[in-house]
Amino acid sequence: MMHLPLLPVLVPLVTAVLMLAVHRADIRVARGMAAMSLGGLGIAAILLLRQAGDGTVAAVSLGNWPAPFGIVFVADRLAVLMVATTTAIAVPALLAACGGLDRRGRYFHPFFQMQIAGLNGAFLTGDLFNLFVFFEVLLIASYGLLVHGGGPARARAGMHYVVLNLVGSIIFLIALGLLYGMLGTLNMADVAERLSVVPAADAAPVRTALVLLVAVFALKAALLPLGFWLPHAYGAAAAPTAALFAVLTKVGIYALIRLSSLALDAPPGAALLSPWLLPVALTTVAVATAGALSAVRLGTVVAHLLLLSTGMLAAALAEGGVPMMAALLYYLPHTTLVSAALFLLVAQIAAARGHSGDRLVREAPMPGRAWLGASFMVLAVAVTGLPPLSGFLGKVMLLGAAPPNAAGYALWVVFILSGFVAALGLARAASTLFWERAAPAENPPVPAPPAPRGWAGPVALVLALGFVPALVLGAAPLSAYARAAAEQLAAREPYLRAVLPAGAAAVAREVRP
Amino acid sequence: MEALLAIGIGTLVAAGIWLVLRERSFSVILGLTLLSYAANLFIFAAGRLAPVAAPLALPGAETLADALPQALVLTAIVISFGMTAYLVALALRAKGETGTDHVDGREDGP
C-alpha cells in the first residue's frame, strides 16, 4: 500500500473521466459510478486514517523522481483528517443531488467527482505548484457546480465568483514565480529548509512572495476584507453543491495552516501572520454574525454562519500553539459537517414551504414541520456551540486554549458574543419558519402545490444529522487525533524527513545569477 | 533586457487591473487575460533571462536555461486559457439570463 496517498485523487479522477465516456447513458449509470467512487474513497480514507494514526507520514514521489525535483504526495495527520472530512461530506451531498438536481444538466456527476479529486489533491500534495493546479481543478469544478441548475441569481453570483478566483489564481502564480526565482524550488518541505539559508539581501522578495501566498489563501478562506463573495455565492448555489462547498473555504484554512507550520516561523516569513490575522479574523466573525442576523433568507443565514466559522478557525490559527491548533483541528471537521447538514436542511425546508422557499416570511404551516423543526434545533444547537453538542465541545477547547492576555480576552468576548447573537438569529428564523402563521389576508393560499419530493433529500439530511451524535460520541478519539496532528505540525521534522530523507537533502544546485 | 521585460510586465499588469475594475464583463475578461499574460511572463523571468543559454541539454552548450519555469508557464497558459474560455461562456450565459452585460447583472449597480 505504498501508493495509498494517491488513491483519494485517482479514484474520483478516473471515475470522472469514465463518466464522460458514458455520459449519454442513463443517469443511473452515473449515479452508480459515483456511489462506487465514494465507496472506494471511504475505504481509502479509513486506510489512510489507520496509517496516519500511528504518526506515520507517508510520502509518495510521483514517477520515483527524488523529492526536490519531482512532485510528492504527503499524507500526514492533518492532510488525512481533511480527506476524511471531505469524503464524509460527499456522501450526503451526492445523495441529496440524486434527488433530482443531477438531472437538470448533463455533467453534474463528473463535476462532482472532479471537485472531490481537486479537494483531496490540494490536501495531499507536497508541492506548491501542484497545489496551484489542484486549486484550479477544484475551482473549475466548483464553477460548473455553482451555476448548475441555472437561473439569473446563479449566473450573476457565478460571474463574481469566477472573476474573483481568477484574480486570486493570477496572484498565486506571481507568488510562485517569485518564490521559485528566489529559492529555486517549489517543494514545500524544500522551501521550508531553504528559507533558513536565504541571504539577507533576498529576504524582502521572499517575504513578498509569502505575503502574496497568504493573501491568496485568505481569499480562498473568505477572510474579510476578501470574503464578501461567500454569502452571495453560497446562498445562490443549490443545496447539495453548497454542502460540498462547505469544505471549499476550509482549503484556504488548510493552506494557511500548512504554510504557517512550514514557512512562517523562520526569519523571512516570521511575524507575517501574527500582527494582523487575529484582528482580521475577529472582524470576520463580527461581520458574519451581523450578516446572519440581518439575512432575509435562511440559505444566506447559513452561508454567514459558514463565514463565521472560518473567522473562528482563522482566529485560532492566529493565536497558534499546540493546544489551540488541537482545538482548531477538532472544530474544523465539526463546523464543516454541521454547515453541510444545515445547507441540506435549508433545501428540505424550502421544498416543504413551496411558494416562499427559504425566505424568512410567515406562511401557512408546512408539511412535516415537526421533524424539520427538530432537525433545525439539533443543527442550530450544534452550530452555535450550545451544550451538549459538538459545537460546545469545540468552543470550550478553543476558549480553554486562549492565553490570558489581551488577545485571549478579545477571543473570549468575540466567540461568546457571536455564539449568543447567532443563536438569537437562528431562534428568530425558527420562530418565523415553524411557529408564526400568515394571516389569511396577508398571504393568500398558494395555488401551486409544493414540488414532489423524493426520498433522497430526507435520507441525505438524516445521514448528515448522524454526524452530530457521531461527533459527540467520537469526541475523545477525534480530539486525541487532533492533538496528535497539532503536535506533528509543531514538530515539523517528521514531515520534512518524510519528504527529504536525511542525507538526500544535500542536492547539488547550480549557482543562480 | 531585464528593464524592458519589467516595464512590459508592469504595463500589462496596470492595464489589466484597470480593465478588471471596469463594469462590463467583456472588459473584465480582457483584463484577466492581460493579467495572466503578465503572470506567465513573470514566471518565465523567474528562470533568469540568458540570451545564450541553450533551451535543452545540447552537446557543447556552455550554459543551460532553467527548464522548470518553462514547464510551469506551459501549465499556467493551458489553465488560464481554459478558465478564460469558461468565463466567456459564463458571461454570455449571464447576459442571456439577466439581459445585461453589466458585471452585477443590472444596469443601475447595487
XYZ file of C-alpha atoms in Angstrom:
623
model
C 0.000 0.000 0.000
C 2.904 2.312 -0.727
C 0.793 4.397 -3.096
C -2.142 4.805 -0.731
C -1.905 8.649 -0.611
C -2.617 8.759 -4.343
C -5.925 6.894 -4.104
C -8.119 9.793 -2.848
C -7.167 11.714 -6.007
C -7.039 8.895 -8.532
C -10.366 7.267 -7.666
C -12.578 10.323 -8.324
C -10.397 11.465 -11.239
C -10.668 8.152 -13.065
C -14.370 7.964 -12.240
C -14.949 11.434 -13.701
C -13.154 10.524 -16.928
C -15.106 7.262 -17.237
C -18.353 9.150 -16.609
C -17.587 11.444 -19.516
C -17.123 8.392 -21.692
C -20.611 7.123 -20.878
C -22.383 10.449 -20.373
C -25.075 9.568 -22.890
C -26.184 6.563 -20.865
C -28.976 6.638 -18.291
C -28.394 8.841 -15.265
C -28.461 5.726 -13.090
C -25.160 4.606 -14.609
C -23.501 7.843 -13.492
C -25.116 7.563 -10.057
C -23.858 4.015 -9.640
C -20.346 5.031 -10.666
C -20.437 7.975 -8.265
C -21.528 5.671 -5.438
C -18.722 3.236 -6.246
C -16.221 6.063 -6.297
C -17.372 7.290 -2.885
C -17.175 3.719 -1.569
C -13.595 3.483 -2.788
C -12.829 6.880 -1.279
C -14.286 5.787 2.037
C -12.059 2.712 2.124
C -9.034 4.801 1.147
C -9.845 7.364 3.843
C -10.144 4.659 6.527
C -6.874 3.030 5.463
C -5.167 6.436 5.451
C -6.564 7.249 8.893
C -5.173 3.971 10.206
C -1.826 4.645 8.574
C -1.541 8.240 9.756
C -2.997 7.408 13.164
C 0.283 5.974 14.447
C 2.247 9.035 13.358
C 3.486 7.782 10.009
C 3.983 10.482 7.399
C 3.658 8.674 4.094
C 5.321 10.374 1.142
C 4.965 9.182 -2.445
C 7.256 10.549 -5.150
C 5.481 10.537 -8.490
C 7.467 8.717 -11.138
C 10.044 7.994 -8.437
C 11.732 11.340 -9.041
C 13.533 12.304 -5.812
C 11.825 14.901 -3.680
C 13.060 18.399 -4.505
C 12.723 17.715 -8.249
C 9.645 15.544 -8.581
C 6.171 16.079 -7.197
C 5.440 14.417 -3.861
C 2.185 13.476 -2.221
C 2.330 13.571 1.553
C -0.251 12.045 3.874
C 0.307 13.334 7.380
C -2.349 13.551 10.095
C -3.637 16.964 9.006
C -3.994 16.047 5.329
C -5.715 12.757 6.140
C -8.139 14.485 8.502
C -9.132 16.855 5.692
C -9.516 13.994 3.197
C -11.730 12.083 5.636
C -13.886 15.170 6.239
C -14.314 15.717 2.504
C -15.330 12.105 1.986
C -17.800 12.258 4.866
C -19.498 15.331 3.390
C -19.514 13.990 -0.151
C -21.805 11.078 0.777
C -24.909 13.059 1.884
C -24.225 15.753 -0.727
C -24.233 13.168 -3.508
C -27.341 11.506 -2.111
C -29.182 14.827 -1.966
C -28.096 15.641 -5.516
C -29.588 12.340 -6.709
C -32.968 13.711 -5.603
C -33.247 15.493 -8.944
C -30.550 18.173 -9.158
C -28.296 15.903 -11.197
C -30.957 15.605 -13.914
C -31.036 19.343 -14.557
C -27.835 19.264 -16.573
C -25.693 16.600 -18.074
C -22.431 16.930 -16.295
C -23.278 17.183 -12.625
C -21.632 13.904 -11.650
C -18.316 14.444 -13.495
C -18.075 17.934 -11.943
C -18.799 16.479 -8.516
C -16.051 13.868 -8.864
C -13.568 16.436 -10.203
C -14.369 18.663 -7.254
C -13.509 15.852 -4.840
C -10.351 14.993 -6.762
C -9.259 18.639 -6.625
C -10.003 18.944 -2.915
C -8.163 15.759 -1.985
C -5.251 16.663 -4.235
C -4.928 20.086 -2.621
C -4.839 18.439 0.806
C -2.333 15.735 -0.086
C 0.151 17.412 -2.394
C 3.554 18.440 -1.123
C 4.402 20.809 -3.941
C 3.304 24.429 -4.202
C 2.816 24.480 -7.972
C 0.886 21.234 -7.763
C -1.223 22.904 -5.081
C -1.980 25.652 -7.619
C -3.001 23.038 -10.187
C -5.328 21.284 -7.749
C -6.776 24.650 -6.724
C -7.634 25.195 -10.369
C -9.110 21.698 -10.674
C -11.376 22.215 -7.694
C -12.238 25.749 -8.799
C -13.242 24.876 -12.346
C -15.384 22.061 -10.962
C -16.919 24.454 -8.456
C -17.645 26.990 -11.236
C -19.587 24.290 -13.036
C -21.393 23.141 -9.903
C -22.249 26.672 -8.791
C -24.148 27.571 -11.952
C -25.616 24.067 -12.294
C -29.374 24.283 -12.469
C -29.352 27.747 -13.981
C -31.170 30.942 -13.130
C -30.145 34.623 -13.144
C -29.066 34.634 -9.478
C -26.641 31.782 -10.083
C -25.301 33.281 -13.291
C -24.640 36.581 -11.538
C -23.093 35.032 -8.432
C -21.103 32.676 -10.650
C -19.653 35.584 -12.623
C -18.393 37.328 -9.470
C -17.082 34.101 -8.017
C -15.170 33.142 -11.157
C -13.614 36.589 -11.711
C -12.512 36.847 -8.074
C -10.965 33.406 -8.104
C -9.210 34.025 -11.426
C -7.602 37.147 -9.971
C -6.626 35.027 -6.972
C -5.084 32.411 -9.257
C -3.036 35.047 -11.057
C -1.703 36.404 -7.765
C -0.923 32.815 -6.759
C 1.088 32.371 -9.997
C 3.026 35.591 -9.414
C 3.838 34.467 -5.864
C 5.031 31.088 -7.151
C 7.197 32.732 -9.813
C 8.780 34.975 -7.222
C 9.343 32.104 -4.811
C 10.883 29.914 -7.497
C 13.087 32.734 -8.720
C 14.387 33.335 -5.210
C 14.638 29.826 -3.773
C 14.897 27.617 -6.853
C 12.339 25.160 -5.515
C 8.601 24.821 -5.023
C 8.581 21.640 -2.958
C 7.002 22.657 0.352
C 9.479 20.809 2.546
C 12.395 22.070 0.477
C 11.047 25.620 0.664
C 10.892 25.256 4.445
C 14.511 24.119 4.556
C 15.833 26.735 2.169
C 14.084 29.613 3.900
C 16.586 29.258 6.732
C 19.538 29.905 4.408
C 18.084 32.843 2.475
C 20.688 35.636 2.411
C 19.607 38.905 3.992
C 19.642 40.659 0.605
C 16.988 38.239 -0.718
C 14.756 38.363 2.350
C 12.444 41.097 1.039
C 11.360 39.387 -2.226
C 10.907 36.072 -0.410
C 8.760 37.779 2.182
C 6.753 39.430 -0.594
C 6.099 36.032 -2.160
C 4.927 34.663 1.192
C 2.642 37.676 1.717
C 1.086 37.100 -1.720
C 0.551 33.424 -0.880
C -1.128 34.351 2.402
C -3.362 36.833 0.564
C -4.450 34.169 -1.918
C -5.211 31.656 0.816
C -7.113 34.312 2.773
C -9.213 34.947 -0.351
C -9.978 31.232 -0.662
C -10.786 31.043 3.043
C -13.054 34.117 2.644
C -11.453 36.154 5.408
C -12.549 39.773 5.468
C -11.960 42.034 3.589
C -11.669 39.300 0.954
C -14.750 37.340 1.982
C -17.772 39.278 0.782
C -18.192 36.925 -2.162
C -19.011 33.929 0.030
C -22.592 34.531 1.274
C -23.513 35.781 -2.181
C -22.182 32.710 -3.999
C -23.093 30.021 -1.460
C -26.553 31.446 -0.907
C -27.210 31.154 -4.646
C -25.848 27.601 -5.037
C -28.097 24.552 -4.967
C -28.150 22.769 -1.600
C -26.006 19.698 -2.413
C -23.460 21.971 -4.061
C -23.427 24.354 -1.121
C -22.976 21.395 1.236
C -19.907 20.295 -0.692
C -18.691 23.906 -0.831
C -18.567 23.893 2.971
C -15.199 22.158 2.513
C -14.065 24.649 -0.114
C -13.335 27.514 2.271
C -11.537 25.064 4.518
C -8.988 24.555 1.731
C -7.865 28.121 2.355
C -7.636 27.475 6.097
C -5.751 24.229 5.432
C -3.261 26.002 3.152
C -2.734 28.728 5.756
C -2.110 26.078 8.438
C 0.347 24.231 6.205
C 2.152 27.401 5.200
C 2.374 28.691 8.752
C 3.705 25.384 10.050
C 6.363 25.110 7.343
C 7.383 28.614 6.332
C 6.183 31.275 8.714
C 8.347 30.742 11.771
C 11.772 31.362 10.232
C 13.131 34.907 9.689
C 11.919 35.725 6.136
C 8.377 34.741 6.993
C 8.407 35.359 10.727
C 5.636 37.500 12.248
C 3.874 37.610 8.901
C 0.515 36.442 10.198
C 0.530 37.362 13.846
C 0.082 41.170 13.803
C -2.997 41.277 11.626
C -4.578 37.829 11.332
C -6.284 37.938 14.729
C -7.995 41.338 14.211
C -8.996 40.337 10.679
C -10.390 37.002 11.879
C -12.330 38.569 14.745
C -13.736 41.199 12.369
C -14.798 38.379 10.058
C -16.626 36.744 12.966
C -18.335 40.023 13.926
C -19.408 40.913 10.370
C -20.604 37.362 9.684
C -22.667 37.409 12.882
C -24.284 40.687 11.867
C -24.894 39.254 8.408
C -26.565 36.151 9.842
C -28.815 38.373 11.915
C -29.814 40.615 9.030
C -30.258 37.989 6.296
C -33.709 37.629 4.784
C -33.220 34.086 3.521
C -32.312 31.007 5.526
C -29.702 29.988 2.931
C -27.921 33.308 3.420
C -28.053 32.859 7.205
C -26.284 29.519 6.864
C -23.735 30.991 4.436
C -22.942 33.681 7.008
C -22.594 31.021 9.701
C -20.046 29.302 7.463
C -18.186 32.609 7.171
C -18.366 32.943 10.946
C -16.768 29.536 11.457
C -13.989 30.430 9.018
C -13.290 33.522 11.086
C -13.145 31.434 14.264
C -10.720 28.971 12.676
C -8.516 31.815 11.443
C -8.538 33.388 14.895
C -7.400 30.081 16.386
C -4.675 29.845 13.755
C -3.543 33.396 14.552
C -3.264 32.503 18.221
C -1.168 29.403 17.460
C 0.389 26.927 19.881
C -0.275 23.208 20.165
C -3.425 23.326 22.373
C -5.003 25.967 20.140
C -4.182 24.049 16.972
C -5.575 20.877 18.537
C -8.817 22.718 19.298
C -8.836 24.124 15.749
C -8.423 20.679 14.225
C -11.331 19.372 16.316
C -13.521 22.362 15.476
C -12.750 22.221 11.756
C -14.432 18.876 10.892
C -17.284 19.707 13.264
C -18.113 23.030 11.672
C -17.682 21.710 8.134
C -20.002 18.749 8.695
C -22.640 20.746 10.558
C -22.662 23.552 7.954
C -23.106 20.980 5.202
C -26.029 19.429 7.108
C -27.576 22.877 7.542
C -27.411 23.550 3.791
C -29.211 20.251 3.161
C -31.831 21.154 5.783
C -32.432 24.534 4.145
C -33.240 22.756 0.890
C -35.748 20.483 2.680
C -37.438 23.439 4.375
C -37.580 25.377 1.114
C -39.097 22.380 -0.669
C -41.690 21.862 2.071
C -42.727 25.522 2.039
C -43.092 25.642 -1.697
C -44.076 29.184 -2.597
C -41.901 31.294 -0.306
C -38.916 28.935 -0.355
C -36.298 29.726 2.263
C -37.273 33.387 2.600
C -37.867 34.295 6.221
C -41.510 35.303 5.897
C -44.614 33.936 7.545
C -46.573 31.389 5.601
C -49.085 28.632 6.080
C -47.723 25.720 8.172
C -45.523 23.464 6.107
C -45.952 19.690 5.929
C -43.575 17.688 8.093
C -42.606 20.636 10.210
C -42.213 18.533 13.359
C -39.210 16.632 12.109
C -37.826 19.572 10.134
C -38.104 21.732 13.237
C -36.417 19.108 15.396
C -33.587 18.774 12.861
C -33.253 22.545 12.765
C -32.970 22.701 16.540
C -30.297 19.995 16.695
C -28.206 21.656 13.997
C -28.722 25.150 15.403
C -27.554 23.998 18.837
C -24.538 22.307 17.247
C -23.545 25.212 15.002
C -23.878 27.947 17.602
C -21.901 25.986 20.191
C -24.555 25.473 22.849
C -24.211 22.468 25.164
C -24.349 19.498 24.918
C -23.379 19.009 21.266
C -20.060 19.047 19.452
C -20.004 22.785 18.804
C -19.920 23.343 22.532
C -17.008 20.919 22.968
C -15.093 22.623 20.176
C -15.733 26.063 21.562
C -14.690 25.014 25.077
C -11.425 23.658 23.651
C -10.824 26.891 21.719
C -11.593 29.113 24.702
C -9.617 26.900 27.065
C -6.549 27.233 24.858
C -6.783 31.034 24.687
C -3.904 32.625 26.577
C -4.635 35.009 29.467
C -3.681 38.208 27.673
C -5.431 40.914 25.654
C -5.664 38.763 22.528
C -7.080 35.855 24.510
C -9.707 38.056 26.159
C -10.697 39.501 22.786
C -11.118 35.937 21.543
C -13.342 35.085 24.523
C -15.551 38.116 24.118
C -15.998 37.758 20.358
C -16.567 33.988 20.393
C -19.113 34.039 23.194
C -20.980 37.090 21.908
C -21.061 35.759 18.352
C -22.397 32.413 19.554
C -25.114 34.201 21.523
C -26.123 36.505 18.681
C -26.066 33.668 16.120
C -28.318 31.621 18.432
C -30.640 34.611 18.622
C -30.725 34.929 14.828
C -31.439 31.239 14.362
C -34.147 31.290 17.027
C -35.797 34.224 15.293
C -35.594 32.415 11.948
C -37.043 29.265 13.508
C -39.989 31.073 15.063
C -40.789 32.696 11.705
C -40.437 29.427 9.849
C -42.090 26.992 12.216
C -44.424 28.853 14.586
C -45.759 32.058 13.140
C -48.604 31.639 10.691
C -49.560 34.018 7.970
C -52.838 35.819 8.415
C -55.121 34.754 5.564
C -55.339 38.246 4.081
C -51.607 38.885 4.276
C -50.603 35.919 2.212
C -53.222 34.277 0.022
C -53.060 30.490 -0.201
C -50.676 29.278 -2.820
C -52.411 27.530 -5.686
C -49.367 25.555 -6.793
C -48.650 22.503 -4.638
C -45.081 22.069 -3.415
C -42.796 20.263 -5.820
C -42.914 16.476 -5.458
C -40.136 15.328 -3.188
C -38.281 12.058 -3.359
C -36.735 10.142 -0.541
C -33.168 11.132 -1.465
C -33.215 14.582 0.168
C -34.628 13.485 3.546
C -32.328 10.444 3.686
C -29.345 12.663 2.934
C -30.437 15.011 5.699
C -30.808 12.148 8.189
C -27.362 10.924 7.218
C -25.924 14.407 7.726
C -27.750 14.706 11.054
C -25.977 11.499 12.060
C -22.710 13.446 12.026
C -23.784 15.353 15.137
C -24.062 12.380 17.545
C -21.029 10.826 15.854
C -19.009 13.962 16.624
C -20.201 13.965 20.238
C -19.677 10.249 20.897
C -16.407 10.231 18.976
C -15.135 13.384 20.649
C -12.438 11.571 22.658
C -10.716 9.788 19.744
C -11.211 12.778 17.450
C -9.731 15.259 19.898
C -6.851 12.869 20.606
C -6.232 12.656 16.874
C -6.445 16.453 16.557
C -3.965 16.872 19.395
C -1.539 14.416 17.787
C -1.942 16.221 14.463
C -1.191 19.558 16.117
C 1.924 18.094 17.732
C 3.033 16.643 14.413
C 2.606 20.044 12.767
C 4.537 21.789 15.520
C 7.385 19.262 15.342
C 7.842 19.791 11.563
C 10.696 17.255 11.453
C 8.514 14.188 10.641
C 7.076 15.989 7.603
C 10.429 17.305 6.389
C 12.216 13.978 6.869
C 9.459 12.019 5.155
C 9.782 14.192 2.051
C 13.529 14.805 2.144
C 15.271 11.901 3.908
C 18.367 12.946 5.842
C 21.410 12.795 3.591
C 19.434 13.241 0.414
C 18.966 16.889 1.292
C 22.424 17.862 0.083
C 21.368 18.187 -3.540
C 23.822 19.900 -5.844
C 22.273 23.136 -7.017
C 23.619 25.393 -9.679
C 24.621 28.856 -8.634
C 21.992 31.218 -9.953
C 22.867 34.675 -11.208
C 16.699 43.277 -21.261
C 15.572 42.919 -17.632
C 14.398 46.537 -17.566
C 12.484 46.100 -20.835
C 10.755 42.950 -19.579
C 9.956 44.555 -16.221
C 8.392 47.579 -17.920
C 6.397 45.287 -20.206
C 5.072 43.199 -17.314
C 4.273 46.329 -15.330
C 2.340 47.833 -18.238
C 0.372 44.609 -18.711
C -0.484 44.464 -15.010
C -1.524 48.120 -14.896
C -3.732 47.794 -17.974
C -5.117 44.505 -16.657
C -6.054 45.950 -13.276
C -7.741 48.941 -14.909
C -9.767 46.688 -17.189
C -10.721 44.233 -14.417
C -12.206 47.112 -12.445
C -14.469 48.138 -15.357
C -18.177 47.400 -15.216
C -18.721 45.422 -18.463
C -17.931 41.738 -18.428
C -16.030 41.913 -21.731
C -13.549 44.435 -20.330
C -13.136 42.313 -17.227
C -12.333 39.251 -19.336
C -9.787 41.225 -21.381
C -8.242 42.492 -18.155
C -7.928 38.984 -16.756
C -6.272 37.872 -19.989
C -3.709 40.677 -19.753
C -3.069 39.859 -16.100
C -2.477 36.218 -16.891
C -0.052 37.191 -19.696
C 1.831 39.270 -17.150
C 1.914 36.369 -14.680
C 3.187 33.995 -17.378
C 5.975 36.361 -18.405
C 6.854 36.845 -14.762
C 7.197 33.101 -14.144
C 9.268 32.803 -17.302
C 11.577 35.523 -15.998
C 11.939 33.616 -12.715
C 14.183 31.194 -14.643
C 16.573 34.099 -15.347
C 16.967 35.792 -18.703
C 20.000 34.426 -20.505
C 20.262 35.047 -24.265
C 22.970 32.473 -24.894
C 21.668 29.590 -22.778
C 20.534 26.528 -24.702
C 16.926 25.542 -24.007
C 17.774 21.843 -23.741
C 20.893 19.822 -22.987
C 22.560 20.321 -26.352
C 26.062 18.935 -26.844
C 28.650 21.637 -26.429
C 26.332 24.154 -24.775
C 28.061 26.356 -22.228
C 25.060 27.222 -20.096
C 21.589 25.729 -19.998
C 18.318 27.551 -19.451
C 16.247 26.505 -16.440
C 13.624 24.203 -17.930
C 11.249 24.197 -14.968
C 9.768 27.714 -15.353
C 9.033 26.867 -18.979
C 7.079 23.823 -17.863
C 5.285 25.898 -15.223
C 4.394 28.555 -17.812
C 3.018 25.918 -20.175
C 0.773 24.596 -17.408
C -0.293 28.097 -16.449
C -1.073 29.017 -20.073
C -3.241 25.945 -20.535
C -5.106 26.599 -17.295
C -5.680 30.296 -17.937
C -6.799 29.540 -21.493
C -9.383 27.066 -20.221
C -10.543 29.430 -17.494
C -10.914 32.312 -19.947
C -12.951 30.126 -22.284
C -15.216 29.162 -19.404
C -15.547 32.765 -18.315
C -16.557 33.866 -21.816
C -19.226 31.152 -21.889
C -20.441 32.163 -18.440
C -20.535 35.843 -19.394
C -22.641 35.002 -22.448
C -24.989 32.961 -20.308
C -25.249 35.705 -17.689
C -26.055 38.142 -20.489
C -28.759 35.779 -21.711
C -30.223 35.226 -18.236
C -30.089 38.763 -16.904
C -30.326 40.708 -20.159
C -27.307 42.893 -19.498
C -23.537 42.547 -19.693
C -23.021 44.575 -16.525
C -21.000 42.501 -14.044
C -23.670 42.979 -11.369
C -26.371 41.717 -13.704
C -28.308 45.005 -13.582
C -27.709 48.394 -15.085
C -28.015 50.774 -12.157
C -25.478 48.958 -9.976
C -26.080 47.620 -6.471
